[in-house]
Amino acid sequence: MKYNLTFIGLVILLFLVSACKENTAYQKQLNNPELYLTTTKQLTDVIVYDIFSPPVASRVYAYPSIAAYEAMLPAYPNKYASLSGQLNGLSRTPKPSEENINYHLASIQAYLVVGKALIFSEEKMEAYSQSLYKKLKNDGLPKQVFNNSMAYGNQVAQHILDWADKDMYKQTRSYPKYTIVNEDKLWKPTPPDYMVGIEPHWMKIRPMVLSSAQQYPPIPPVDFDLNESSEFYRQLKEVYDIGNELNEEQKAIASFWDCNPYVSHHRGHAMFATKKITPGGHWMGIAAIASRKANNSFDETIETHAKVSITLFDAFISCWDEKWRSLMVRPETLINEHIDEDWLPLLQTPPFPEYTSGHSVVSRAAAITLTDIYGEGFAYKDTVEVEFDLPSRDYESFLEASEEAAISRLYGGIHYMMAIDNGVTQGEQVGKHIVNNLQTRIAKE
């Protein structure tokens, strides 16, 4: 009898230990920042698959990141400040009405719900979420905690989606396309597909921290003048000459920062396309690299992604405002018409006006934000493009990377230096404005 009672006690003890292990398993997963990073990578993969343009992709990144940030706040009442009242038009986020909520799980749910609402391939995000939640349940996540967390995540997601619905995106879907004007100085579609201009009304989208799309306009481009003694012609000829004399390192830099979501290839009568990440997607990838290297916690990782995505969103609005105001013609068009009809840039020219350089603007703005978070001497290895068969590159700082991203557009043959230099300045202004006007941490007294 004594032996039987001892045996039963051991069985009960083993059962309790096993149950504790199961609880630890799901808690460990929900405290691991890799869960959030894996989720953001899933969204990036769908953005690539669905071929969103660079400005639209920035919108797809921003709203889910904000939803995740707002959903985690109740777990950190003395650490983080809500973005409501700071972002244009964002009202106070609903407070949870239930207990037994895991706010990391609520953040993931809010991110997934908002992300799924902004993409085309919803089934890919749905498959990911179902797989994730099945694993968490198998690892011992209590049913009540799961249900309450889902409910709060959904509530925050709906709040963010209601806000997003008022940013003019839907209205601009029905606005007219740009009508081509046959003047040498104005933008025209470029080879090989002569695509229509992308997002000519993006400046009408509501910014998040900027007061308006026009808050930081760059200086005007140099006067259009095809006289060989003019400054404009000198910059045009510079694109042509450098494009003809590229060394291997310059080619590698241009290719690494290409970030063209849709590059078409023509082989005789056949045509196929290569899909890649956007400039914003590249910098969201850098945010993930920095989060990992800094050994950020789950909440700190969400904070970084929210701040970077907001910066990218406003930077694209600022840049696109200038692009469709100045309507500057691309170098490829003028070189083919006035210098060399057979010349091709190393990179495929994107389908929108030239001035200012989008990568220069958004890269500098994102670098300013990341530097504010991690410091000036934050060295890292950029592996974002490895999955697209490009080798990694090493940088001593985010600002150094942004400088290389900017000059890559000259090497690629798609921008004049004025668009690059003035784009960097524009991005610096946007980035500093966001750093100075967006507060995520609660100041300690």
Coordinates of C-alpha atoms in Angstrom, one line a residue:
M1 CA 0.0 0.0 0.0
K2 CA 2.9 2.3 1.0
Y3 CA 4.6 1.5 -2.4
N4 CA 1.4 2.3 -4.3
L5 CA 0.9 5.7 -2.6
T6 CA 4.5 6.6 -3.3
F7 CA 4.1 5.5 -6.9
I8 CA 1.0 7.6 -7.3
G9 CA 2.7 10.6 -5.7
L10 CA 5.6 10.3 -8.2
V11 CA 3.1 10.1 -11.1
I12 CA 1.3 13.3 -9.8
L13 CA 4.7 15.0 -9.4
L14 CA 5.7 14.1 -13.0
F15 CA 2.4 15.3 -14.3
L16 CA 2.8 18.7 -12.5
V17 CA 6.4 19.0 -13.8
S18 CA 5.2 18.2 -17.3
A19 CA 2.4 20.8 -17.0
C20 CA 4.9 23.4 -15.9
K21 CA 7.1 22.7 -18.8
E22 CA 4.1 23.2 -21.2
N23 CA 3.3 26.5 -19.6
T24 CA 6.9 27.6 -19.8
A25 CA 7.0 26.6 -23.5
Y26 CA 4.2 29.0 -24.6
Q27 CA 5.4 31.8 -22.2
K28 CA 8.9 31.5 -23.5
Q29 CA 7.6 31.8 -27.1
L30 CA 5.5 34.8 -26.3
N31 CA 8.4 36.5 -24.6
N32 CA 10.8 35.8 -27.5
P33 CA 11.3 38.8 -29.8
E34 CA 11.9 36.4 -32.6
L35 CA 8.1 35.8 -32.7
Y36 CA 7.5 39.4 -33.6
L37 CA 10.4 39.4 -36.1
T38 CA 9.2 36.3 -37.8
T39 CA 5.7 37.8 -38.1
T40 CA 7.1 41.0 -39.6
K41 CA 9.1 38.9 -42.1
Q42 CA 6.0 37.1 -43.1
L43 CA 4.4 40.4 -43.9
T44 CA 7.5 41.4 -45.9
D45 CA 7.3 38.2 -47.9
V46 CA 3.6 38.9 -48.8
I47 CA 4.4 42.5 -49.8
V48 CA 7.1 41.2 -52.2
Y49 CA 4.7 38.5 -53.5
D50 CA 1.9 41.0 -54.0
I51 CA 4.2 43.6 -55.7
F52 CA 3.3 46.7 -53.7
S53 CA 4.9 49.9 -54.9
P54 CA 7.4 51.6 -52.5
P55 CA 5.0 54.2 -51.1
V56 CA 2.1 51.7 -50.7
A57 CA 4.4 49.2 -49.1
S58 CA 5.3 51.8 -46.5
R59 CA 1.7 52.1 -45.6
V60 CA 1.4 48.3 -45.3
Y61 CA 4.3 48.3 -42.8
A62 CA 3.2 51.3 -40.7
Y63 CA -0.3 50.5 -39.6
P64 CA 0.3 46.9 -38.4
S65 CA 3.4 48.1 -36.5
I66 CA 1.4 50.8 -34.8
A67 CA -1.3 48.4 -33.9
A68 CA 1.2 46.0 -32.4
Y69 CA 2.7 48.9 -30.4
E70 CA -0.6 50.1 -29.1
A71 CA -1.8 46.6 -28.1
M72 CA 1.3 45.9 -25.9
L73 CA 1.0 49.2 -23.9
P74 CA -1.2 47.9 -21.0
A75 CA 1.7 45.5 -20.1
Y76 CA 4.1 48.4 -19.7
P77 CA 2.1 51.3 -18.1
N78 CA 5.2 53.1 -16.8
K79 CA 7.5 52.6 -19.8
Y80 CA 5.7 53.4 -23.0
A81 CA 3.6 56.3 -24.1
S82 CA 0.6 55.9 -26.5
L83 CA 0.9 57.2 -30.0
S84 CA -2.7 58.5 -29.8
G85 CA -2.6 62.2 -29.7
Q86 CA 0.8 62.1 -31.3
L87 CA 0.0 60.7 -34.7
N88 CA -2.4 62.8 -36.9
G89 CA -6.0 61.8 -36.3
L90 CA -5.3 58.9 -34.0
S91 CA -7.7 58.9 -31.1
R92 CA -7.2 57.1 -27.8
T93 CA -6.7 53.4 -28.1
P94 CA -9.4 51.3 -26.2
K95 CA -8.4 49.9 -22.8
P96 CA -8.7 46.2 -22.1
S97 CA -12.0 45.2 -20.4
E98 CA -10.9 41.7 -19.5
E99 CA -8.1 40.2 -17.3
N100 CA -6.0 37.2 -18.2
I101 CA -4.6 38.9 -21.4
N102 CA -1.2 38.2 -22.7
Y103 CA -0.4 41.5 -24.4
H104 CA 2.4 40.1 -26.5
L105 CA -0.1 37.8 -28.0
A106 CA -2.6 40.6 -28.4
S107 CA 0.2 42.6 -30.2
I108 CA 0.8 39.8 -32.7
Q109 CA -2.9 39.4 -33.3
A110 CA -3.4 43.2 -33.9
Y111 CA -0.4 43.2 -36.3
L112 CA -1.8 40.2 -38.2
V113 CA -5.3 41.5 -38.5
V114 CA -4.2 45.0 -39.7
G115 CA -1.6 43.5 -42.0
K116 CA -4.1 41.1 -43.5
A117 CA -6.5 43.9 -44.2
L118 CA -3.9 45.8 -46.3
I119 CA -2.6 43.1 -48.6
F120 CA -4.0 41.0 -51.4
S121 CA -2.8 37.5 -50.4
E122 CA -4.8 37.2 -47.2
E123 CA -4.6 33.5 -47.3
K124 CA -0.8 33.6 -46.7
M125 CA -1.1 35.6 -43.5
E126 CA -4.1 33.5 -42.4
A127 CA -2.1 30.3 -42.8
Y128 CA 0.8 31.7 -40.8
S129 CA -1.5 32.9 -38.0
Q130 CA -3.3 29.5 -37.8
S131 CA 0.0 27.6 -37.6
L132 CA 1.3 30.0 -35.0
Y133 CA -1.8 29.8 -32.7
K134 CA -2.0 26.0 -33.0
K135 CA 1.6 25.7 -31.8
L136 CA 0.9 28.1 -28.9
K137 CA -2.1 26.1 -27.8
N138 CA -0.1 22.8 -28.1
D139 CA 2.5 24.4 -25.9
G140 CA -0.1 25.0 -23.1
L141 CA -1.6 28.4 -23.8
P142 CA -4.8 28.5 -21.6
K143 CA -8.0 28.9 -23.6
Q144 CA -9.2 31.9 -21.6
V145 CA -5.9 33.7 -22.1
F146 CA -6.0 33.0 -25.8
N147 CA -9.6 34.2 -26.2
N148 CA -9.1 37.3 -24.2
S149 CA -5.8 38.2 -25.9
M150 CA -7.4 37.6 -29.3
A151 CA -10.4 39.8 -28.4
Y152 CA -8.2 42.7 -27.3
G153 CA -5.9 42.4 -30.3
N154 CA -8.9 42.5 -32.5
Q155 CA -10.3 45.5 -30.7
V156 CA -7.0 47.5 -31.1
A157 CA -6.7 46.3 -34.8
Q158 CA -10.2 47.7 -35.6
H159 CA -9.3 51.0 -33.9
I160 CA -6.2 51.3 -36.1
L161 CA -8.1 50.2 -39.2
D162 CA -10.8 52.8 -38.6
W163 CA -8.1 55.4 -38.3
A164 CA -6.3 54.2 -41.5
D165 CA -9.6 54.3 -43.4
K166 CA -9.5 58.1 -43.1
D167 CA -6.0 58.7 -44.6
M168 CA -7.3 59.3 -48.2
Y169 CA -5.8 56.0 -49.5
K170 CA -9.1 54.6 -50.7
Q171 CA -10.1 57.9 -52.3
T172 CA -6.9 58.2 -54.3
R173 CA -7.5 54.8 -55.8
S174 CA -10.0 56.4 -58.1
Y175 CA -8.1 59.6 -58.9
P176 CA -7.0 60.1 -62.5
K177 CA -3.6 58.8 -63.8
Y178 CA -0.9 61.3 -64.8
T179 CA -1.4 62.7 -68.3
I180 CA 1.9 62.7 -70.2
V181 CA 3.0 66.2 -71.4
N182 CA 5.4 66.2 -74.3
E183 CA 8.0 68.6 -73.0
D184 CA 11.7 67.6 -72.7
K185 CA 12.0 68.6 -69.1
L186 CA 9.0 66.7 -67.9
W187 CA 8.9 63.0 -66.8
K188 CA 7.8 60.4 -69.3
P189 CA 7.5 56.6 -69.0
T190 CA 10.8 54.8 -69.4
P191 CA 11.9 51.5 -71.0
P192 CA 11.5 48.6 -71.1
D193 CA 7.7 48.6 -70.2
Y194 CA 6.9 52.3 -70.3
M195 CA 4.7 51.9 -67.2
V196 CA 2.3 54.6 -66.1
G197 CA 3.5 56.9 -63.2
I198 CA 3.1 55.3 -59.8
E199 CA 1.0 57.1 -57.1
P200 CA 0.8 60.7 -58.6
H201 CA -1.6 61.6 -55.7
W202 CA 0.4 60.2 -52.8
M203 CA 1.0 63.7 -51.4
K204 CA -2.7 63.7 -50.5
I205 CA -2.3 60.8 -48.1
R206 CA -2.4 62.0 -44.5
P207 CA 1.0 62.0 -42.9
M208 CA 1.6 60.7 -39.4
V209 CA 3.9 63.1 -37.7
L210 CA 4.5 65.7 -40.3
S211 CA 1.9 68.5 -40.4
S212 CA 1.6 68.2 -44.2
A213 CA 3.3 66.7 -47.2
Q214 CA 4.7 70.1 -48.0
Q215 CA 6.4 70.7 -44.6
Y216 CA 10.0 70.0 -45.8
P217 CA 10.2 70.8 -49.5
P218 CA 13.7 70.5 -51.0
I219 CA 15.3 73.3 -52.9
P220 CA 14.2 73.3 -56.6
P221 CA 16.2 71.3 -59.1
V222 CA 18.7 73.2 -61.2
D223 CA 17.2 74.9 -64.3
F224 CA 16.5 72.5 -67.2
D225 CA 19.0 73.4 -69.9
L226 CA 20.4 71.1 -72.6
N227 CA 23.1 73.5 -73.6
E228 CA 26.4 71.7 -73.1
S229 CA 27.8 74.5 -70.9
S230 CA 24.9 74.4 -68.4
E231 CA 24.9 72.8 -64.9
F232 CA 21.9 70.6 -65.9
Y233 CA 23.7 69.2 -68.9
R234 CA 26.8 68.6 -66.7
Q235 CA 24.8 66.5 -64.3
L236 CA 23.1 64.6 -67.1
K237 CA 26.5 63.9 -68.7
E238 CA 27.8 62.8 -65.3
V239 CA 25.2 60.0 -65.2
Y240 CA 26.1 58.9 -68.7
D241 CA 29.9 58.9 -68.1
I242 CA 29.8 57.2 -64.7
G243 CA 27.4 54.6 -66.1
N244 CA 29.9 53.8 -68.8
E245 CA 32.9 53.4 -66.4
L246 CA 31.5 51.6 -63.4
N247 CA 33.9 49.4 -61.5
E248 CA 32.8 46.2 -59.7
E249 CA 32.3 47.8 -56.3
Q250 CA 30.1 50.5 -57.8
K251 CA 28.0 47.8 -59.6
A252 CA 27.8 45.9 -56.3
I253 CA 26.6 49.0 -54.4
A254 CA 24.0 49.8 -57.1
S255 CA 22.6 46.2 -57.1
F256 CA 22.5 45.9 -53.3
W257 CA 20.4 49.0 -53.0
D258 CA 18.3 48.5 -56.1
C259 CA 15.1 47.6 -54.1
N260 CA 12.9 47.7 -57.2
P261 CA 9.8 45.6 -56.3
Y262 CA 9.2 44.7 -60.0
V263 CA 12.0 44.3 -62.5
S264 CA 10.9 43.1 -65.9
H265 CA 13.1 41.0 -68.2
H266 CA 12.7 40.6 -71.9
R267 CA 14.1 37.7 -73.9
G268 CA 12.9 37.9 -77.5
H269 CA 9.1 37.6 -77.3
A270 CA 9.2 36.3 -73.7
M271 CA 8.9 38.5 -70.7
F272 CA 9.2 37.6 -67.0
A273 CA 9.7 39.6 -63.8
T274 CA 11.8 39.5 -60.7
K275 CA 10.2 40.5 -57.4
K276 CA 12.2 42.1 -54.6
I277 CA 11.8 44.2 -51.5
T278 CA 11.1 47.9 -51.7
P279 CA 13.5 50.6 -50.2
G280 CA 11.2 50.7 -47.1
G281 CA 11.3 46.9 -46.9
H282 CA 15.1 47.0 -46.9
W283 CA 15.1 49.4 -44.0
M284 CA 12.6 47.4 -42.0
G285 CA 15.0 44.5 -42.5
I286 CA 17.8 46.7 -41.1
A287 CA 15.5 47.5 -38.1
A288 CA 15.2 43.7 -37.5
I289 CA 19.0 43.3 -37.7
A290 CA 19.6 46.1 -35.2
S291 CA 17.0 44.7 -32.9
R292 CA 18.7 41.3 -32.9
K293 CA 22.2 42.8 -32.4
A294 CA 21.1 45.0 -29.6
N295 CA 19.4 42.0 -27.9
N296 CA 16.2 43.9 -27.7
S297 CA 13.3 42.6 -25.7
F298 CA 9.9 41.8 -27.2
D299 CA 8.6 45.2 -26.4
E300 CA 11.7 47.1 -27.5
T301 CA 11.6 45.3 -30.8
I302 CA 8.0 46.4 -31.4
E303 CA 9.0 50.0 -30.5
T304 CA 11.9 50.0 -33.0
H305 CA 9.7 48.7 -35.8
A306 CA 6.9 51.2 -35.0
K307 CA 9.2 54.2 -35.1
V308 CA 11.0 53.1 -38.3
S309 CA 7.8 52.3 -40.1
I310 CA 6.3 55.7 -39.2
T311 CA 9.4 57.4 -40.4
L312 CA 9.3 55.6 -43.7
F313 CA 5.6 56.4 -44.2
D314 CA 6.1 60.2 -43.8
A315 CA 9.4 60.2 -45.8
F316 CA 7.6 58.7 -48.8
I317 CA 4.8 61.3 -48.6
S318 CA 7.3 64.1 -48.4
C319 CA 9.4 62.7 -51.3
W320 CA 6.4 61.9 -53.5
D321 CA 5.0 65.4 -53.0
E322 CA 8.2 66.8 -54.6
K323 CA 8.4 64.2 -57.3
W324 CA 4.9 65.0 -58.7
R325 CA 5.4 68.7 -58.3
S326 CA 8.7 69.1 -60.1
L327 CA 8.0 66.3 -62.6
M328 CA 11.7 66.0 -63.5
V329 CA 12.6 63.8 -66.5
R330 CA 14.7 60.7 -65.9
P331 CA 18.4 60.7 -67.2
E332 CA 17.7 57.6 -69.3
T333 CA 15.1 59.5 -71.4
L334 CA 17.4 62.5 -72.2
I335 CA 20.5 60.4 -72.7
N336 CA 18.7 58.2 -75.3
E337 CA 17.3 61.3 -77.0
H338 CA 20.3 63.6 -77.0
I339 CA 23.5 61.7 -76.3
D340 CA 23.3 57.9 -77.0
E341 CA 20.2 56.2 -78.2
D342 CA 21.6 52.8 -77.2
W343 CA 22.6 53.6 -73.6
L344 CA 21.1 51.7 -70.8
P345 CA 21.4 52.4 -67.1
L346 CA 22.7 49.5 -64.9
L347 CA 19.4 49.5 -63.0
Q348 CA 15.9 49.6 -64.5
T349 CA 14.5 53.1 -64.1
P350 CA 11.5 53.1 -61.8
P351 CA 8.1 54.4 -63.1
F352 CA 7.9 57.8 -61.5
P353 CA 9.5 61.3 -61.7
E354 CA 13.2 61.7 -60.8
Y355 CA 13.5 64.5 -58.3
T356 CA 14.1 63.9 -55.4
S357 CA 15.6 60.5 -55.1
G358 CA 13.3 58.3 -53.1
H359 CA 16.0 56.0 -51.7
S360 CA 18.0 59.1 -50.6
V361 CA 15.1 60.6 -48.7
V362 CA 13.7 57.5 -47.0
S363 CA 17.2 56.0 -46.3
R364 CA 18.4 59.1 -44.6
A365 CA 15.1 59.5 -42.6
A366 CA 15.2 55.9 -41.4
A367 CA 18.9 56.2 -40.6
I368 CA 18.2 59.2 -38.4
T369 CA 15.5 57.3 -36.5
L370 CA 17.7 54.2 -36.0
T371 CA 20.7 56.3 -34.9
D372 CA 18.4 58.0 -32.3
I373 CA 17.5 54.5 -31.0
Y374 CA 20.9 52.7 -31.1
G375 CA 23.5 55.4 -31.3
E376 CA 26.0 56.8 -33.9
G377 CA 28.6 54.0 -33.7
F378 CA 26.2 51.1 -34.3
A379 CA 28.1 48.8 -36.7
Y380 CA 26.2 45.9 -38.3
K381 CA 26.2 43.4 -41.2
D382 CA 23.4 44.0 -43.6
T383 CA 22.1 40.6 -44.8
V384 CA 18.7 41.8 -46.0
E385 CA 19.5 41.1 -49.7
V386 CA 21.1 37.7 -49.2
E387 CA 17.8 35.9 -50.0
F388 CA 17.9 37.8 -53.3
D389 CA 21.3 36.3 -54.2
L390 CA 23.3 39.4 -53.2
P391 CA 26.2 39.2 -50.7
S392 CA 25.9 41.0 -47.3
R393 CA 27.6 44.3 -46.7
D394 CA 29.2 45.8 -43.6
Y395 CA 28.5 49.3 -42.2
E396 CA 29.9 51.2 -39.3
S397 CA 26.7 53.2 -38.9
F398 CA 23.2 53.7 -40.2
L399 CA 24.2 57.0 -41.6
E400 CA 27.0 55.4 -43.6
A401 CA 24.5 53.0 -45.0
S402 CA 22.2 55.8 -46.0
E403 CA 25.0 57.6 -47.8
E404 CA 25.8 54.5 -49.8
A405 CA 22.1 53.9 -50.6
A406 CA 21.9 57.5 -51.9
I407 CA 25.0 57.3 -54.2
S408 CA 23.9 54.0 -55.4
R409 CA 21.3 55.8 -57.5
L410 CA 24.0 57.6 -59.5
Y411 CA 25.8 54.3 -60.1
G412 CA 22.6 52.7 -61.1
G413 CA 22.1 55.5 -63.7
I414 CA 18.6 56.5 -62.5
H415 CA 19.2 59.8 -60.7
Y416 CA 21.2 63.1 -61.1
M417 CA 23.4 64.2 -58.2
M418 CA 21.0 67.1 -57.4
A419 CA 18.2 64.6 -56.7
I420 CA 20.6 62.5 -54.5
D421 CA 22.1 65.4 -52.5
N422 CA 18.9 67.3 -52.0
G423 CA 17.1 64.1 -51.2
V424 CA 19.5 63.3 -48.4
T425 CA 18.9 66.8 -47.0
Q426 CA 15.1 66.3 -47.3
G427 CA 15.3 62.9 -45.5
E428 CA 17.4 64.4 -42.8
Q429 CA 14.8 67.0 -42.1
V430 CA 12.0 64.5 -42.0
G431 CA 13.9 62.1 -39.8
K432 CA 14.9 64.8 -37.3
H433 CA 11.3 66.1 -37.2
I434 CA 10.0 62.7 -36.3
V435 CA 12.7 62.1 -33.7
N436 CA 12.0 65.4 -32.1
N437 CA 8.2 65.1 -32.1
L438 CA 7.4 61.4 -31.5
Q439 CA 7.7 60.1 -28.0
T440 CA 7.5 56.4 -27.2
R441 CA 9.1 56.4 -23.8
I442 CA 7.5 57.9 -20.7
A443 CA 9.9 60.4 -19.2
K444 CA 11.2 59.5 -15.7
E445 CA 10.8 62.2 -13.1

